[in-house]
Short mmCIF file of C-alpha atoms in Angstrom, two decimals:
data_model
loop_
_atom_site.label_atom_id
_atom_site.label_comp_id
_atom_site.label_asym_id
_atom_site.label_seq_id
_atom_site.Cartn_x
_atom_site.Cartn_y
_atom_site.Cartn_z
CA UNK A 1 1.52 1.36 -3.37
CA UNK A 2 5.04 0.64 -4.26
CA UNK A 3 7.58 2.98 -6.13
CA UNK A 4 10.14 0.71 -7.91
CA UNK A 5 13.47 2.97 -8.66
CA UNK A 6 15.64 0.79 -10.17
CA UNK A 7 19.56 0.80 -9.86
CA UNK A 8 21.56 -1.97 -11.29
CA UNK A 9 19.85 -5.37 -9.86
CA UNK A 10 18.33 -3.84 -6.62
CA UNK A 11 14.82 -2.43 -5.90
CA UNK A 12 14.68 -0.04 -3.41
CA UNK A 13 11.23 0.72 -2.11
CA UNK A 14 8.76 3.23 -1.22
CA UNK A 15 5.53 3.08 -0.06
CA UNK A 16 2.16 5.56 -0.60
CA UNK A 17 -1.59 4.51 0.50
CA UNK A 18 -3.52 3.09 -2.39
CA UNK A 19 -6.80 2.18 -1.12
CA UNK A 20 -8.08 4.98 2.05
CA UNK A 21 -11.52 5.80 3.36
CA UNK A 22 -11.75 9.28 4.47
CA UNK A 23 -13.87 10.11 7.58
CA UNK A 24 -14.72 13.81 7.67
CA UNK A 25 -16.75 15.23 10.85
CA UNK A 26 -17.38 18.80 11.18
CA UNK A 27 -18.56 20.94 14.44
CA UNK A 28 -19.81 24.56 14.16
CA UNK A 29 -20.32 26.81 16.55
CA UNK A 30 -21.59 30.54 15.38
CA UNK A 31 -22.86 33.30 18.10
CA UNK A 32 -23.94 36.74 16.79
CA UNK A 33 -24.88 40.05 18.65
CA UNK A 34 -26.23 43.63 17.68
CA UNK A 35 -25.98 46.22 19.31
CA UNK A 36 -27.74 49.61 19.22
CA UNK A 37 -25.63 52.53 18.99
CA UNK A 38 -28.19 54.94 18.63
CA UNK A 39 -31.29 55.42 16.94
CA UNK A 40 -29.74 55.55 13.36
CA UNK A 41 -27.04 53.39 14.20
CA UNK A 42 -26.46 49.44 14.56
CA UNK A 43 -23.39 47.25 14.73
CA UNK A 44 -23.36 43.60 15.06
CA UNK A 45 -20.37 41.44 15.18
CA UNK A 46 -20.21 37.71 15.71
CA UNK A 47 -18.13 34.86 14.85
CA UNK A 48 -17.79 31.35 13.58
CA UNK A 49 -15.72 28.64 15.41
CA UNK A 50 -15.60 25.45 12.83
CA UNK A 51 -13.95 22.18 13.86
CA UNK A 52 -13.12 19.36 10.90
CA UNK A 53 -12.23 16.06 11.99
CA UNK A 54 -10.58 14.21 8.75
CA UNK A 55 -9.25 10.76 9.47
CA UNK A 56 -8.21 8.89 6.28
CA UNK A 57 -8.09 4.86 7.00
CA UNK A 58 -5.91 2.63 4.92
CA UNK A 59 -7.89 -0.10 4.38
CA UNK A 60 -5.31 -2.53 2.97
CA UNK A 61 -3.04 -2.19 6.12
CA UNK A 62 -5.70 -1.29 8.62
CA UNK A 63 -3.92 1.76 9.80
CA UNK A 64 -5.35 5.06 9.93
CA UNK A 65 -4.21 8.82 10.12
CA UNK A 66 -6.30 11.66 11.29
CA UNK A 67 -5.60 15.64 11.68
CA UNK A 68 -7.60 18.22 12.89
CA UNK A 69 -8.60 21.83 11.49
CA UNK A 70 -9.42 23.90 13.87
CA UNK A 71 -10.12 28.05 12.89
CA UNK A 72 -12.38 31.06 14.40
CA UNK A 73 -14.12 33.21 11.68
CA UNK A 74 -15.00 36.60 12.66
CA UNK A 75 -17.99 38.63 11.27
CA UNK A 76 -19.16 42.23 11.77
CA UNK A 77 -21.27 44.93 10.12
CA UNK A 78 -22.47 48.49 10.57
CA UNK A 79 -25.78 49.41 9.76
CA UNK A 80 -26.39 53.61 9.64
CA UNK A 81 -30.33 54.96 8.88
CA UNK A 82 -29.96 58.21 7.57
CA UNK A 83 -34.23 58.37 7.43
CA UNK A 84 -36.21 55.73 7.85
CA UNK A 85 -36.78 54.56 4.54
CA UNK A 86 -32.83 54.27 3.80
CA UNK A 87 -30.45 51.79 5.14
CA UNK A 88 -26.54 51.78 4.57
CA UNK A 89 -24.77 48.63 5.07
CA UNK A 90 -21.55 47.71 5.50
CA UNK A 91 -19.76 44.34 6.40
CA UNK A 92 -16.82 42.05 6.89
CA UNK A 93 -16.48 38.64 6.98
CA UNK A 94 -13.71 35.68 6.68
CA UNK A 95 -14.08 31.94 6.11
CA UNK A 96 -12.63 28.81 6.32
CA UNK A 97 -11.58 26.35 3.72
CA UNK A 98 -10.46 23.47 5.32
CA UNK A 99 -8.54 20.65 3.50
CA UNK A 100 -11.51 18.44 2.56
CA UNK A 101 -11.14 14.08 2.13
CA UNK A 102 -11.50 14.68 -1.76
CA UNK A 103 -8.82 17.01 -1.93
CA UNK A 104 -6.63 14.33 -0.67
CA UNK A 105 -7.84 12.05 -2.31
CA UNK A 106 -7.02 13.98 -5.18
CA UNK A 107 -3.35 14.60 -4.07
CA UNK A 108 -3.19 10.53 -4.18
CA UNK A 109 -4.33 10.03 -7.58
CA UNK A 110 -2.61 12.59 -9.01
CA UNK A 111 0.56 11.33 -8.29
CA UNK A 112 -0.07 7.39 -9.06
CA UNK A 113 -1.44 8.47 -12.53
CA UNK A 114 1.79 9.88 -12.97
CA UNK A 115 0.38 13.44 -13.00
CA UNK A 116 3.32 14.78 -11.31
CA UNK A 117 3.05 18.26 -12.34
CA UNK A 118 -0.43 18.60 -11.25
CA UNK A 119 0.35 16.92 -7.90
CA UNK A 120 3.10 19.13 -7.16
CA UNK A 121 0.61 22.24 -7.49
CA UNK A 122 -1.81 20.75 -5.45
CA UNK A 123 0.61 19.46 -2.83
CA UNK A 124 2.29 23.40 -3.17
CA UNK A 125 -0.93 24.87 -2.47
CA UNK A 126 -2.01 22.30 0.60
CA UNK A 127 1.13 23.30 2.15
CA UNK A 128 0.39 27.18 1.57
CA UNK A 129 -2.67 26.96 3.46
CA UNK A 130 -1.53 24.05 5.74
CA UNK A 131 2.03 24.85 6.68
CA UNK A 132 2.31 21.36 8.79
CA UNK A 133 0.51 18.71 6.04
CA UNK A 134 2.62 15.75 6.60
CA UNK A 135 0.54 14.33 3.55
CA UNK A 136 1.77 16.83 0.76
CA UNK A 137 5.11 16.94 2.30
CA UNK A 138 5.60 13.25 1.59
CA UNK A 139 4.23 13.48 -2.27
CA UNK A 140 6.39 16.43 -2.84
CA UNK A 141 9.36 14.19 -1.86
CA UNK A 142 8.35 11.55 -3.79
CA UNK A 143 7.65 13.89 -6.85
CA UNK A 144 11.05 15.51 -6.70
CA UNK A 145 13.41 12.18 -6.18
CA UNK A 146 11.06 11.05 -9.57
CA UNK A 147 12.44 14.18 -11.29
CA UNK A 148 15.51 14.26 -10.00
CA UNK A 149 15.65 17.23 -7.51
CA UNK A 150 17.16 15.26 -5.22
CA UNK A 151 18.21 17.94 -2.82
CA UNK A 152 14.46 19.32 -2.90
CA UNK A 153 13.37 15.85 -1.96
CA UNK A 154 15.81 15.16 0.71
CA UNK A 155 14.88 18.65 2.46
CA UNK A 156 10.48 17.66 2.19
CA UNK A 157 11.37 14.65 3.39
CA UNK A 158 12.98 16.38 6.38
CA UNK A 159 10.47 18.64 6.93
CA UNK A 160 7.86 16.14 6.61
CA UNK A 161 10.39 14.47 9.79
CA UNK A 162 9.87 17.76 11.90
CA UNK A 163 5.90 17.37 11.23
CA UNK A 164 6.18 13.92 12.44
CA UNK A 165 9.41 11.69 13.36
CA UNK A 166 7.81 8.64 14.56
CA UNK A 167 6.51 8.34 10.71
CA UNK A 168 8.97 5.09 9.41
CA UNK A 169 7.25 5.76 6.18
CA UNK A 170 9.20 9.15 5.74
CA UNK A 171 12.60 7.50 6.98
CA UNK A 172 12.64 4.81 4.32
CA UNK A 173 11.52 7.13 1.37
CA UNK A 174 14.46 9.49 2.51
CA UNK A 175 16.97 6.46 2.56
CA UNK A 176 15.90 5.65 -1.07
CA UNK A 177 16.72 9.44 -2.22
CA UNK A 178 20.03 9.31 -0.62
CA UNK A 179 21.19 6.17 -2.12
CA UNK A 180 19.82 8.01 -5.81
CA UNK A 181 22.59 10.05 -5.01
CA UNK A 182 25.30 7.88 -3.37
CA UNK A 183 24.71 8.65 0.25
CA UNK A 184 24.72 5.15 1.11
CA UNK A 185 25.75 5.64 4.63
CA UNK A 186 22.93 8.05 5.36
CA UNK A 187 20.46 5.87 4.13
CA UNK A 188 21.44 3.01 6.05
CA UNK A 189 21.08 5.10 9.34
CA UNK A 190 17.50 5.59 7.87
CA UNK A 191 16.54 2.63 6.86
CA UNK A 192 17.69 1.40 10.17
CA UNK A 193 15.38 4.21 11.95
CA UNK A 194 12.49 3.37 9.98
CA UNK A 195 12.60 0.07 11.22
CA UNK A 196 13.41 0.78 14.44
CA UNK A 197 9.95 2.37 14.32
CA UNK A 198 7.96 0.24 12.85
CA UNK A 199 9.91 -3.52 12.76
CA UNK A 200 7.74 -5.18 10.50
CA UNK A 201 7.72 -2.58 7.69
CA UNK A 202 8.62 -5.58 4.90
CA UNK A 203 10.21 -2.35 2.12
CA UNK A 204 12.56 -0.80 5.13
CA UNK A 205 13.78 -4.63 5.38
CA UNK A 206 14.63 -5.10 1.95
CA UNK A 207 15.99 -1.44 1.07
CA UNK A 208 18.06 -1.90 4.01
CA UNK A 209 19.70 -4.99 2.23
CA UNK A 210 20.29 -3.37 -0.52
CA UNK A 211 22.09 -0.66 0.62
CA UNK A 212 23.94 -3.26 2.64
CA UNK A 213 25.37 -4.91 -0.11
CA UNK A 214 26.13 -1.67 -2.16
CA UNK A 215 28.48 -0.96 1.17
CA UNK A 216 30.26 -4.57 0.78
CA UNK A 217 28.16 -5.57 3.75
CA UNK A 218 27.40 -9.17 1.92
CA UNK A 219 26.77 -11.17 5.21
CA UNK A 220 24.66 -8.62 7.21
CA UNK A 221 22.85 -7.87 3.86
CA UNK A 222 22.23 -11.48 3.49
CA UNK A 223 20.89 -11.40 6.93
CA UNK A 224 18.14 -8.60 6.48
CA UNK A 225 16.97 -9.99 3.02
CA UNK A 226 16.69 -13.44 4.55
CA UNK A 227 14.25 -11.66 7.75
CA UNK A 228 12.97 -9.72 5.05
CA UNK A 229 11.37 -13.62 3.50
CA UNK A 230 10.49 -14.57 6.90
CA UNK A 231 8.22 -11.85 7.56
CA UNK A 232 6.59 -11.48 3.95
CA UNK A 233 7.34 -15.14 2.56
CA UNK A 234 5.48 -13.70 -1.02
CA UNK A 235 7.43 -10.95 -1.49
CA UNK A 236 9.65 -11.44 -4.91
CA UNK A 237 12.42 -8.51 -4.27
CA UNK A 238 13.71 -9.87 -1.10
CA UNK A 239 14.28 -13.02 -2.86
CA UNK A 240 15.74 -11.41 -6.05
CA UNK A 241 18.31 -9.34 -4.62
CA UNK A 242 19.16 -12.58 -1.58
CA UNK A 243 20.28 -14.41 -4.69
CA UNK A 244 22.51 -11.84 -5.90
CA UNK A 245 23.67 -11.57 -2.68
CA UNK A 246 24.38 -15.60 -2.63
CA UNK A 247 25.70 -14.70 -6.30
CA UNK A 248 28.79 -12.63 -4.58
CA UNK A 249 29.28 -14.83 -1.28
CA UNK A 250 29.80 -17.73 -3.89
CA UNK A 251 26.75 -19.91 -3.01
CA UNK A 252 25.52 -20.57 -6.41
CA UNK A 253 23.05 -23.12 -6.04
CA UNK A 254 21.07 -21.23 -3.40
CA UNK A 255 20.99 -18.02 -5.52
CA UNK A 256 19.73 -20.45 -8.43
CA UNK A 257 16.85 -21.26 -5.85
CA UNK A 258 16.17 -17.82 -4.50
CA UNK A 259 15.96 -16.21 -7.99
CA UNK A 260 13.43 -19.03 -9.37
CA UNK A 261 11.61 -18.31 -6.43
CA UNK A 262 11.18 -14.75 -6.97
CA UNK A 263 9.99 -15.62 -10.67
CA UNK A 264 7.68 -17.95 -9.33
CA UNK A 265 6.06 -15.29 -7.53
#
């Protein structure tokens, strides 16, 4: 999915899965014992040891990510016979409530119907129960540059770093709340990490242009816009915001080009 936030004549980028297949194996393991205190009294304790296995696959880019809950659920009880006709019993238990494949799937839709209130609740309460949720960290960003907390967004976004910093994804959706707020510099360091990570991410590429040219940058920005065509040829922003580029180096005829070009697509 793409997130348009427009700014005079640029389009900065970020992405969100649209279409995922989630992939949810679960392993349980529960042992049990009683023992016999005495005639007239019985305890049994046990416990539960649950495994799920969620991977969620992206099937328009082929990529996949996966996480694992993992939690032991103990169990006892006391049973005391004051005759043999009567039976007190008492008992504790706990369970597990894993994050299932249609609660994210939830999460997702929430947020592209534009449900943002709903999504931040849900997100809020998946990160509750699931401190480390790169997932709900990443929405709640998103969520908060759309309503302008931008400070709220920039720190989820950082968080959502800590869970995992080889995630480009999280770099170039941080880069487009900075330059919200002016912190062009920053986001061109981020821009430049999420590619850096992942060097055919095509919205990195043209963000990173953009900010270029909002720094004066004109011929380097030309440069990334121009790899930014050669690695997604049917991409219209990278050929929008080249011809405004061409606009301010002065090469008008090439920036006529470039601009039909991104109409045409």
């Amino acid at each position: 999915m793409c997130i348009r936030d427009r700014a005079t004549n640029n389009d900065f980028t970020a992405d969100l899965n649209r279409q995922t297949q989630s992939d949810i194996e679960v392993t349980s393991i529960y042992i049990q014992d009683q023992i016999d205190v005495s005639e007239n009294l019985k305890v049994m304790i046990g416990g539960r040891h649950d495994t799920f296995d969620i991977t969620v696959k992206d099937i328009k880019s082929g990529t996949s990510q996966s996480r694992e809950d993992d939690e032991v659920s103990p169990r006892a009880g006391i049973i005391f016979k004051p005759a043999e006709n009567i039976s007190w019993y008492v008992s504790y238990s706990e369970s597990f409530l894993p994050r299932s494949g249609e609660q994210f799937k939830k999460l997702i839709e929430l947020f592209q119907s534009d449900k943002h209130q709903d999504a931040e609740q849900l997100a809020l309460s998946i990160t509750k129960q699931l401190p480390n949720d790169k997932l709900a960290w990443k929405i709640l960003a998103l969520i908060y540059s759309r309503n302008g907390r931008f400070n709220d967004s920039i720190k989820a976004n950082k968080y959502a770093i800590k869970i995992d910093p080889k995630d480009a994804e999280i770099y170039n959706n941080l880069g487009n709340t900075q330059c919200k707020i002016g912190r062009y510099k920053e986001a061109k360091k981020n821009y430049k990490k999420a590619l850096s990570l992942d060097p055919e991410y095509i919205d990195a590429y043209n963000n990173l242009g953009n900010v270029l040219e909002r720094l004066g940058l004109l011929s380097e920005a030309e440069l990334i816009q121009r790899q930014a065509i050669n690695l997604k040829s049917d991409f219209a922003e990278p050929y929008n915001n080249l011809g405004n580029i061409l606009i301010k180096l002065g090469k008008h005829e090439e920036a006529k080009l470039n601009h039909n070009k991104a109409i045409s697509l």
